[in-house]
Coordinates of C-alpha atoms and ligand atoms in Angstrom, one line a residue:
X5 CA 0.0 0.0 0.0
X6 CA 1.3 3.8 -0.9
X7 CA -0.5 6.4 1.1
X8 CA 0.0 10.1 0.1
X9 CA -0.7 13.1 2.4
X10 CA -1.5 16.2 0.8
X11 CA -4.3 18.6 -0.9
X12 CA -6.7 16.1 -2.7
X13 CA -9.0 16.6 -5.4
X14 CA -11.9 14.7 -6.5
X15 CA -15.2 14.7 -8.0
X16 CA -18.7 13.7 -6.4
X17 CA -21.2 11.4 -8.5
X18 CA -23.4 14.5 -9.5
X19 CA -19.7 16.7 -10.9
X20 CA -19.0 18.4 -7.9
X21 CA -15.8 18.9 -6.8
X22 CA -14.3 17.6 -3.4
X23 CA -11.5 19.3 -1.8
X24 CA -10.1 18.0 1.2
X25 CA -6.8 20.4 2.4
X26 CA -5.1 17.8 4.5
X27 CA -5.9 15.0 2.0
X28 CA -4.9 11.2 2.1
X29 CA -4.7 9.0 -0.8
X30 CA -4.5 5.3 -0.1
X31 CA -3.3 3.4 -3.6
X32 CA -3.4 -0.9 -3.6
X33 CA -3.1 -3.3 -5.9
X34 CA -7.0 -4.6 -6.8
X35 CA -7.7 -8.2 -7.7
X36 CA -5.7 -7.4 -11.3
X37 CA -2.9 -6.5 -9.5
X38 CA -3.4 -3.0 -11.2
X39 CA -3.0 0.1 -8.9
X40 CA -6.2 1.2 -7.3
X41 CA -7.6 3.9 -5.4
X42 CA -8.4 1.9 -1.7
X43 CA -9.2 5.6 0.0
X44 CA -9.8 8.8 -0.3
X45 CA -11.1 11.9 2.3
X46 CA -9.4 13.3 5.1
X47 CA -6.0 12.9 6.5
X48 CA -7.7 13.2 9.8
X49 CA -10.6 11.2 9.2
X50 CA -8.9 8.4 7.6
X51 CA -5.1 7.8 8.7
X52 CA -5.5 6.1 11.7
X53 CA -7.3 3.3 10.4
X54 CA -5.2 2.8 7.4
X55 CA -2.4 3.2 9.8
X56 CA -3.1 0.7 11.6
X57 CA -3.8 -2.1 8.9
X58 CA -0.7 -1.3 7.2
X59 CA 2.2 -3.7 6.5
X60 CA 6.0 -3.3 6.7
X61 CA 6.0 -2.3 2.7
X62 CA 3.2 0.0 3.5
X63 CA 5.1 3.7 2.2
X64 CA 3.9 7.6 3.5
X65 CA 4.7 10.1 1.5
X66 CA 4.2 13.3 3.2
X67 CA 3.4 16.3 -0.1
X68 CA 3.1 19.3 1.7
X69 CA 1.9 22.4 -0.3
X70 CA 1.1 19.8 -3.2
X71 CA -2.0 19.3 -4.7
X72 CA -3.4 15.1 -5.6
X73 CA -5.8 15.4 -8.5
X74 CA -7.1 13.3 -10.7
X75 CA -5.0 12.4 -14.2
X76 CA -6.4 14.0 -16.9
X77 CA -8.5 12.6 -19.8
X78 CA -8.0 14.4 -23.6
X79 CA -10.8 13.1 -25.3
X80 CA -9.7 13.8 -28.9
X81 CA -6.4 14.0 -30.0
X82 CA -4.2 13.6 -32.8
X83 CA -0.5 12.0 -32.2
X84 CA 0.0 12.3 -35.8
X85 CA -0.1 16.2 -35.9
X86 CA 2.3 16.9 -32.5
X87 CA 4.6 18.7 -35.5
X88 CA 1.6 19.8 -37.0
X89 CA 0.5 22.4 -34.0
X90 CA 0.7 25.9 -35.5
X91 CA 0.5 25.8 -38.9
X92 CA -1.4 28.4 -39.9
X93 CA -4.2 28.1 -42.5
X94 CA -7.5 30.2 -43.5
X95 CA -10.2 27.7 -42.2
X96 CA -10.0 23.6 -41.6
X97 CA -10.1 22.8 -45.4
X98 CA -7.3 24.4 -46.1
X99 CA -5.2 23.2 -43.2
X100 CA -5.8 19.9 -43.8
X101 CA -4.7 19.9 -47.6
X102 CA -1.6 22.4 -47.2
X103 CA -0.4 20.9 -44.0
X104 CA -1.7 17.9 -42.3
X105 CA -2.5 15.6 -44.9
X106 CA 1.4 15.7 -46.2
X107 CA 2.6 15.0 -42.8
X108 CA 0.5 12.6 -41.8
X109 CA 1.9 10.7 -45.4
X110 CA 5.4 10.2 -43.3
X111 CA 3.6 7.7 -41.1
X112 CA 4.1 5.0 -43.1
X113 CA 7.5 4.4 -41.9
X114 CA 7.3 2.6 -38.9
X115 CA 9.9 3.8 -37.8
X116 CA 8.7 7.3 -37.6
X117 CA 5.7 6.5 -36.5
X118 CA 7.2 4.8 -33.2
X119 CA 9.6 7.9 -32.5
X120 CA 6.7 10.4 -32.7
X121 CA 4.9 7.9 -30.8
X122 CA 7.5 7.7 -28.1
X123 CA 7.5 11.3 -27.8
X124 CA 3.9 12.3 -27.6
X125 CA 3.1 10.0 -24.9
X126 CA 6.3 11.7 -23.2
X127 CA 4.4 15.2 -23.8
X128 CA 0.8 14.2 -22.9
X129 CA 2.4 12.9 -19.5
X130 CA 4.8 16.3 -19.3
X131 CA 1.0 17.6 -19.2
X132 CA -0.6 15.5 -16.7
X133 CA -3.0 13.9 -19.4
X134 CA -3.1 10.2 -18.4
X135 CA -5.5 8.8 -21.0
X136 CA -6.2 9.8 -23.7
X137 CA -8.7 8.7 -27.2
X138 CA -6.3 9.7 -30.0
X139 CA -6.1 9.5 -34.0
X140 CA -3.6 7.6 -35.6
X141 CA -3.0 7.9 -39.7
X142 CA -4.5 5.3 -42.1
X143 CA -1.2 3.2 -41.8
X144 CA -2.4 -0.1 -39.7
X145 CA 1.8 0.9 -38.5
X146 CA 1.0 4.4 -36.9
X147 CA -1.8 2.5 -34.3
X148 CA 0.6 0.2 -33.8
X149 CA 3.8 2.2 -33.1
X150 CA 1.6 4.2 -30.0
X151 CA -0.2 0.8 -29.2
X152 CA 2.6 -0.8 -27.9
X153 CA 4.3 2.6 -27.0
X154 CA 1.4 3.6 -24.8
X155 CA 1.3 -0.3 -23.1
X156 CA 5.0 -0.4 -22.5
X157 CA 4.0 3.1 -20.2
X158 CA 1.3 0.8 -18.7
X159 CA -1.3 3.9 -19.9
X160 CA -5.1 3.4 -20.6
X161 CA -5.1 4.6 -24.0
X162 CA -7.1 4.4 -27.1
X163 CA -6.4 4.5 -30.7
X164 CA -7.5 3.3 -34.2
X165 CA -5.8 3.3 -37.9
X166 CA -8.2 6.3 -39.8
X167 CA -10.0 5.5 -42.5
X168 CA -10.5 7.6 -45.6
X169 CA -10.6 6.2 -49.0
X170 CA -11.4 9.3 -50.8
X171 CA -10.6 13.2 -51.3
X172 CA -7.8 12.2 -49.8
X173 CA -4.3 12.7 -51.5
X174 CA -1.9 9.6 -52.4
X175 CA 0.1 8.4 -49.3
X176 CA -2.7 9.3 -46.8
X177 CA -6.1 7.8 -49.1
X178 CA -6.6 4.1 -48.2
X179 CA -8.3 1.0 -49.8
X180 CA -12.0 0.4 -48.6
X181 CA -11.9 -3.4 -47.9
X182 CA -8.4 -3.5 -47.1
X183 CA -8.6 -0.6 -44.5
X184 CA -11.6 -2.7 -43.1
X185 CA -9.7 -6.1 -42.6
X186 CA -6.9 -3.8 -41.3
X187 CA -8.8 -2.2 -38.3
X188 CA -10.5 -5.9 -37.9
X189 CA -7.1 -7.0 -37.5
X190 CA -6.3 -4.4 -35.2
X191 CA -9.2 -4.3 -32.6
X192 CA -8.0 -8.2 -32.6
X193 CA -4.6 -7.9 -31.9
X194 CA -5.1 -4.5 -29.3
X195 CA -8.2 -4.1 -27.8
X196 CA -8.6 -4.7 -24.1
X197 CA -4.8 -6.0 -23.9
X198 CA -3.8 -4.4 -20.6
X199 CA -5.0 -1.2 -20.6
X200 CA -5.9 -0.1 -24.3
X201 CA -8.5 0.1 -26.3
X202 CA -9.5 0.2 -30.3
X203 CA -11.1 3.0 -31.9
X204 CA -13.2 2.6 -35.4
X205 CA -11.6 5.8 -36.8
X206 CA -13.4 7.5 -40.4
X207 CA -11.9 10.4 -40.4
X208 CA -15.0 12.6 -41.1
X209 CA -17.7 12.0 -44.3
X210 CA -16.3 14.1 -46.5
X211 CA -12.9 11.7 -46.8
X212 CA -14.9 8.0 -46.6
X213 CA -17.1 6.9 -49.0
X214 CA -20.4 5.1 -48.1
X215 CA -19.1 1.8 -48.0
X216 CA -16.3 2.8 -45.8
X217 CA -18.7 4.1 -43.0
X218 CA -21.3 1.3 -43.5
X219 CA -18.5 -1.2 -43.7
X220 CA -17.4 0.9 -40.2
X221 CA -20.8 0.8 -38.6
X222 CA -21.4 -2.9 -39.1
X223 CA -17.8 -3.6 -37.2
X224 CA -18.6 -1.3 -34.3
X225 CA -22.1 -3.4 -34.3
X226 CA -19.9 -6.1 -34.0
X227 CA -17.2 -5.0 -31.4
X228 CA -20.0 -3.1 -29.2
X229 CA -17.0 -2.4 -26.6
X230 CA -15.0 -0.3 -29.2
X231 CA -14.9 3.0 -29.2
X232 CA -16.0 5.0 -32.2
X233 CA -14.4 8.5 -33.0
X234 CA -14.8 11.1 -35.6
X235 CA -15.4 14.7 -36.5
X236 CA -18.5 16.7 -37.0
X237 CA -19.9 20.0 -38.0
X238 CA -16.8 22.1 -37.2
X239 CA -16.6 24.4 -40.0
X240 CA -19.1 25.5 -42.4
X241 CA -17.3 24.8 -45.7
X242 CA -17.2 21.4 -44.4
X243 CA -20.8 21.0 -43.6
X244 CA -21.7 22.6 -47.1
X245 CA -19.8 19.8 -48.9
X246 CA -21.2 17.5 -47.2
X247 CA -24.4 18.1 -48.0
X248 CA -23.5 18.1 -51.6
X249 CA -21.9 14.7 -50.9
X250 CA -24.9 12.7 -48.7
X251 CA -28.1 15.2 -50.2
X252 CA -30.2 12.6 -49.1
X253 CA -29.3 12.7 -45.1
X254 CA -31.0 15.3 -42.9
X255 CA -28.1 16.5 -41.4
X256 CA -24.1 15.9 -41.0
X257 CA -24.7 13.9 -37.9
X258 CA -27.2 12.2 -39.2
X259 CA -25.2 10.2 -42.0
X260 CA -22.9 8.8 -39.1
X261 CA -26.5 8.0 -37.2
X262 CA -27.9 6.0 -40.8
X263 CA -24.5 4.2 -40.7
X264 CA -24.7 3.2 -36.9
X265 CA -21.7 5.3 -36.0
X266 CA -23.5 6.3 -33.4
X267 CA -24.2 4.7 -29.7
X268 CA -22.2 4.7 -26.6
X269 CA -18.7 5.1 -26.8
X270 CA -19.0 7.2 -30.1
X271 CA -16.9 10.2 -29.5
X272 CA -17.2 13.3 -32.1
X273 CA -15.1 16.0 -32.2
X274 CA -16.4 19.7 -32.3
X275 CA -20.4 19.2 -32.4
X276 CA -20.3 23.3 -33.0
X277 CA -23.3 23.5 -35.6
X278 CA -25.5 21.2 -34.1
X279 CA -29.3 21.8 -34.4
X280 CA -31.8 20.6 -32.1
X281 CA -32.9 17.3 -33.8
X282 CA -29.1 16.3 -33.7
X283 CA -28.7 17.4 -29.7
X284 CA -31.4 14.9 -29.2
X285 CA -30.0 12.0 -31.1
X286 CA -26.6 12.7 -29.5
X287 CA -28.1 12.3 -26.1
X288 CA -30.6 9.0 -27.1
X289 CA -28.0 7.2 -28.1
X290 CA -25.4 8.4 -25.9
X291 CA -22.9 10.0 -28.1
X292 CA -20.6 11.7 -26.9
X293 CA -18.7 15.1 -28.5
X294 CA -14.9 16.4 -27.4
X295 CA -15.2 20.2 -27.3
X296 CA -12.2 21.4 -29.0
X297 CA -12.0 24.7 -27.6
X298 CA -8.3 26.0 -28.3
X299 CA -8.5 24.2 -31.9
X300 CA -11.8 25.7 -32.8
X301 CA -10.8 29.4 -31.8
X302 CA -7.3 28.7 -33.7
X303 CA -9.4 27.6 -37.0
X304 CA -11.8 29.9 -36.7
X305 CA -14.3 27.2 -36.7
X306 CA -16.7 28.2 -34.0
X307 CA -18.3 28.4 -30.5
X308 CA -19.3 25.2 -28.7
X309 CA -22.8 25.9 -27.3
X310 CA -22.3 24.6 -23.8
X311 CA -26.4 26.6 -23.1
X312 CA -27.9 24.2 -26.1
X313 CA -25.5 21.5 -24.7
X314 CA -26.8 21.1 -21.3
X315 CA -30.1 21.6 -22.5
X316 CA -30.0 18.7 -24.9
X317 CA -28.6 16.5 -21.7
X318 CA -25.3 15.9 -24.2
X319 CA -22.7 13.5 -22.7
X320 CA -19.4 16.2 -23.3
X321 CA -16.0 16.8 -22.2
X322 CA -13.0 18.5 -23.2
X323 CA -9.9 18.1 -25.7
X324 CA -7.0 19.3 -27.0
X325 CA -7.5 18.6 -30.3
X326 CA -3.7 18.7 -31.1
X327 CA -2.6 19.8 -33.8
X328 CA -5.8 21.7 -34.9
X329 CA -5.5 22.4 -30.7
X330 CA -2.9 24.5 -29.6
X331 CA -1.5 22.9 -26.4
X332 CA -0.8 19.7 -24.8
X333 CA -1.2 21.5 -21.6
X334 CA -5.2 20.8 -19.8
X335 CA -4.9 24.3 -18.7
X336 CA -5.0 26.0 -21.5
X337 CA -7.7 23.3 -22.8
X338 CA -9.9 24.3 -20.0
X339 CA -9.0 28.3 -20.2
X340 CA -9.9 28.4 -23.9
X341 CA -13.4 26.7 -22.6
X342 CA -14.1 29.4 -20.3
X343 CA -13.5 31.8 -23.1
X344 CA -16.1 29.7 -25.1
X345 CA -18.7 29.2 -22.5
X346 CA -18.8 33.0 -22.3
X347 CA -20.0 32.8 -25.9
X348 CA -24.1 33.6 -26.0
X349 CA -24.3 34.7 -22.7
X350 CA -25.7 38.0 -21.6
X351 CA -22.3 40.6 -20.7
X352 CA -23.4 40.6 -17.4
X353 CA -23.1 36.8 -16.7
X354 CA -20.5 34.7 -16.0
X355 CA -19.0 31.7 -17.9
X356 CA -18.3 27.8 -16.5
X357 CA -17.5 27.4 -12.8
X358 CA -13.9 26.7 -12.4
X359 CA -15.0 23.3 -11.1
X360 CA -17.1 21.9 -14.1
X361 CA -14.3 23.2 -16.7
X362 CA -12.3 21.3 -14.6
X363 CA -14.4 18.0 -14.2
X364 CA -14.8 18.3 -18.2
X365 CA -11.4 17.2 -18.4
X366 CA -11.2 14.7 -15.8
X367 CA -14.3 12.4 -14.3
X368 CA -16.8 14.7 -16.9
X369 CA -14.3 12.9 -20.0
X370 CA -14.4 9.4 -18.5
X371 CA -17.8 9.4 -18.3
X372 CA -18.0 10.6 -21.7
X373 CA -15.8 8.2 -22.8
X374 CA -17.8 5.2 -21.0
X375 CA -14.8 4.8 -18.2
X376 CA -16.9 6.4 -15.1
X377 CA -15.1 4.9 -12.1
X378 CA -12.1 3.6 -13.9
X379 CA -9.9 6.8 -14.5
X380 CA -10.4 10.5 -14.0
X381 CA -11.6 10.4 -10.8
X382 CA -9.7 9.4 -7.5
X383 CA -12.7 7.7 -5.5
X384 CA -12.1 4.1 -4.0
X385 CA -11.9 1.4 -6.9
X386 CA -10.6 4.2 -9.8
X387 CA -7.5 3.2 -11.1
X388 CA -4.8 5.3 -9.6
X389 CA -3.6 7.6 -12.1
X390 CA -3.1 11.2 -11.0
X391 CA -1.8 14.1 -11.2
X392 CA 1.2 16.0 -8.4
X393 CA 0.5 19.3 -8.8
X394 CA 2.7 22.3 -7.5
X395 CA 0.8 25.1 -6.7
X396 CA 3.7 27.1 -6.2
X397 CA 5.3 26.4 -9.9
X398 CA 6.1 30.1 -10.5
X399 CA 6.2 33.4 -8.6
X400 CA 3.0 34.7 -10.0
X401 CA 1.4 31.6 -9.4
X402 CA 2.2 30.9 -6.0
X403 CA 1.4 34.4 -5.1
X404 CA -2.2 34.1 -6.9
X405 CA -3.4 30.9 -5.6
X406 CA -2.0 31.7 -2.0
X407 CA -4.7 34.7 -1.7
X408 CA -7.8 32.1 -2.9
X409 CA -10.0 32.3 -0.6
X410 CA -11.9 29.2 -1.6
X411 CA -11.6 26.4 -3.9
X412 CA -13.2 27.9 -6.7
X413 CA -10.5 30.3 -6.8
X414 CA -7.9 28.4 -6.3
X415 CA -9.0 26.9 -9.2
X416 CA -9.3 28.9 -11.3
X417 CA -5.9 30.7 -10.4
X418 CA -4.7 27.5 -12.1
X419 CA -6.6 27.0 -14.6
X420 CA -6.2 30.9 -15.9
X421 CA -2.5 31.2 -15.0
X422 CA -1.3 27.3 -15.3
X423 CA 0.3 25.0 -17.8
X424 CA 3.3 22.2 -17.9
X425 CA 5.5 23.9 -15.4
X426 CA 2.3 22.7 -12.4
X427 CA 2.7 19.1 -13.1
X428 CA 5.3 17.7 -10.9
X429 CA 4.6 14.0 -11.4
X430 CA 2.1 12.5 -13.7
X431 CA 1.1 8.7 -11.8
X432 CA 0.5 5.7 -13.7
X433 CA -1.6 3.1 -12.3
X434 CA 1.1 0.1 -12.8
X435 CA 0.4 -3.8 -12.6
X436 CA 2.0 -5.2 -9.8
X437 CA 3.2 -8.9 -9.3
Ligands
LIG514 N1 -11.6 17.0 -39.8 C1 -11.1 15.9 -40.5 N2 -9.8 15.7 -40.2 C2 -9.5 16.6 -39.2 C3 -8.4 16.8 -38.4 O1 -7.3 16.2 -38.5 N3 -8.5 17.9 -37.5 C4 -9.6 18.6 -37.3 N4 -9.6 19.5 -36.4 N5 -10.7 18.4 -38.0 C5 -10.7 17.4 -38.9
LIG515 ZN1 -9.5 16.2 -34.6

């Protein structure tokens, strides 16, 4: 058993926060052998019992002025495009011809793929993100090279080969049967070994053609534990072709819905121009979208409408969207949402509570992703990945979030003023044994 004694963070069933000052975090091997979380409260309400039932390889570890939160969970993220961040372009369209698409060519060295690999995982962990639903390329190699890069790290991650067999340039386009015996072969080979997961990955209508997503929808009907992930109605070019491309579907949404790319554990990226009839469907069927904030302010693409959002009872939580997103870092993920939350509202009111941005990109993203209880939270039975964070980082910082007078402030002091340089350690749940 490892206990910790320090500030603790943590998240209630309903998404509020709970902040215990003198914290204690108990962390045991489960039944798996994996690291879990065996308590969590009070130093003073919890110590001596744990105290007393713990063995000679029992540790302490005493954290004053440290901070035990919850890893974080990017719900949409590209590992392809970590050299692809700012590349500036006039709108998504654009950006994807002139910049990404060539890069994401180079992936089909292995090679490459495994030393880009190696590196993002370094960054997202830099960053305190400890899971993570990511895009690979449409080289069966690229899921591979983070696969096994990710489960050497022991990290509950998930990832899928992309599929698009059309407007798509030579070097990214891929075959449709083949690419469908590929991610097959893939969800067979990866998914639910250790700690990862398979993604079916179309890249977004515009780049698959109808049998690709059909041929997509009828293996996630198969593999119902898989994760789904995509992009939707982020830019308005992009929704205007296609509609010229699928005339006969109601909306965008709607011709992942007629393929059945959507149920639980379907993850979209942006959801920006939604209408009401596809809020509804999101929530019937349990689809989920990753709000994009810095990535949709550096495109230009739009506001998330966290009012319509709510409304709708959408399952949402927050991403970085690297390298359409800006930073690895959660903070500025979650700063960039406050901007956007402020969108819509009258002048007079304010935006997200520092607490719910924060719970979007932590318990709010697991329960997204279908993991509620497994990571991004730190109650008893989560898998103990978390976060050491130092409050006192830099000189501003430590001299802004030592005048909070409560925890929303302290907060938000972080999330407004906070990046890398606040992650001490990042935690991996590890297998013991
Ligand atoms: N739509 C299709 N592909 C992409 C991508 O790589 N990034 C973003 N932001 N949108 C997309
Ligand atoms: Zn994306």
């Amino acid at each position: 058993m490892h206990i910790y004694r320090s500030a603790l963070l943590r998240f209630a069933e309903d998404g509020s926060a709970l902040y215990e000052e003198d914290g204690l975090l108990a962390v045991a091997p489960g039944a798996d052998g994996r690291e879990r979380v065996l308590a969590a409260g009070s130093w003073q309400a919890l110590s001596a019992q744990l105290l007393a039932q713990a063995g000679a390889d029992t540790v302490v570890e005493h954290l004053p002025g440290r901070i035990i939160a919850p890893g974080f969970v990017d719900m949409h993220i590209h590992y392809p495009q970590t050299d692809v961040i700012g590349s500036p372009a006039s709108g998504l369209l654009p950006w994807l011809n002139d910049y990404t698409f060539p890069h994401e060519s180079r992936f089909v060295d292995a090679q490459y793929a495994g030393e880009v690999a190696h590196f993002f995982v370094d960054e997202l962990l830099r960053n305190g993100v400890t899971t993570a639903l990511t895009f690979a390329t449409s080289h069966p190699a690229s899921a591979d090279a983070l696969f096994a890069e990710a489960q050497q790290r022991q990290m509950r991650l998930i990832t899928g080969k992309v599929l698009q067999d059309r407007h798509s340039p030579d070097g990214v386009r891929d075959e449709t049967e083949q690419s469908l015996i590929d991610t097959e072969a893939l969800i067979r080979r990866w998914h639910g070994v250790d700690r990862l997961g398979y993604a079916i990955t179309p890249r977004f209508a515009p780049t698959s053609t109808d049998a690709q997503l059909r041929g997509a929808g009828e293996l996630a009907a198969r593999y119902s534990d898989v994760w789904i992930q995509s992009h939707v109605a982020e830019n308005l070019d992009e929704i205007a072709w296609v509609r010229e491309l699928f005339p006969d579907s109601r909306s965008y949404l709607q011709v992942y819905a007629d393929r059945g790319l959507m149920r639980e554990r379907a993850v979209y990226a942006h959801c920006i121009h939604l209408d009401a009839r596809d809020r509804a469907l999101m929530h019937e069927t349990r689809t989920a979208a990753a709000v994009s904030p810095t990535s949709n302010l550096f495109l230009a693409s739009g506001f998330f409408d966290y009012a319509q959002a709510d409304a709708a009872q959408m399952l949402y939580g927050l991403a970085s969207d690297v390298g359409g997103g800006t930073s690895f870092s959660p903070f500025r993920t979650m700063l960039a949402a406050y901007f956007v939350g402020r969108e819509g509202r009258d002048k007079q009111g304010l935006s997200l509570a520092p607490s719910h941005l924060w719970w979007q990109h932590t318990a709010g993203a697991a329960q997204a992703l279908g993991l509620p209880g497994v990571v991004g939270n730190l109650q008893p039975g989560c898998e103990a990945d978390f976060v050491l964070i130092n409050p006192q980082a830099t000189p501003l910082i430590a001299r802004k979030t030592a005048q909070a007078r409560n925890l929303e402030e302290l907060l938000f002091s972080l999330i407004v003023l906070g990046d890398d340089r606040l992650i001490e350690r990042s935690q991996i749940a590890q297998k013991l044994g």
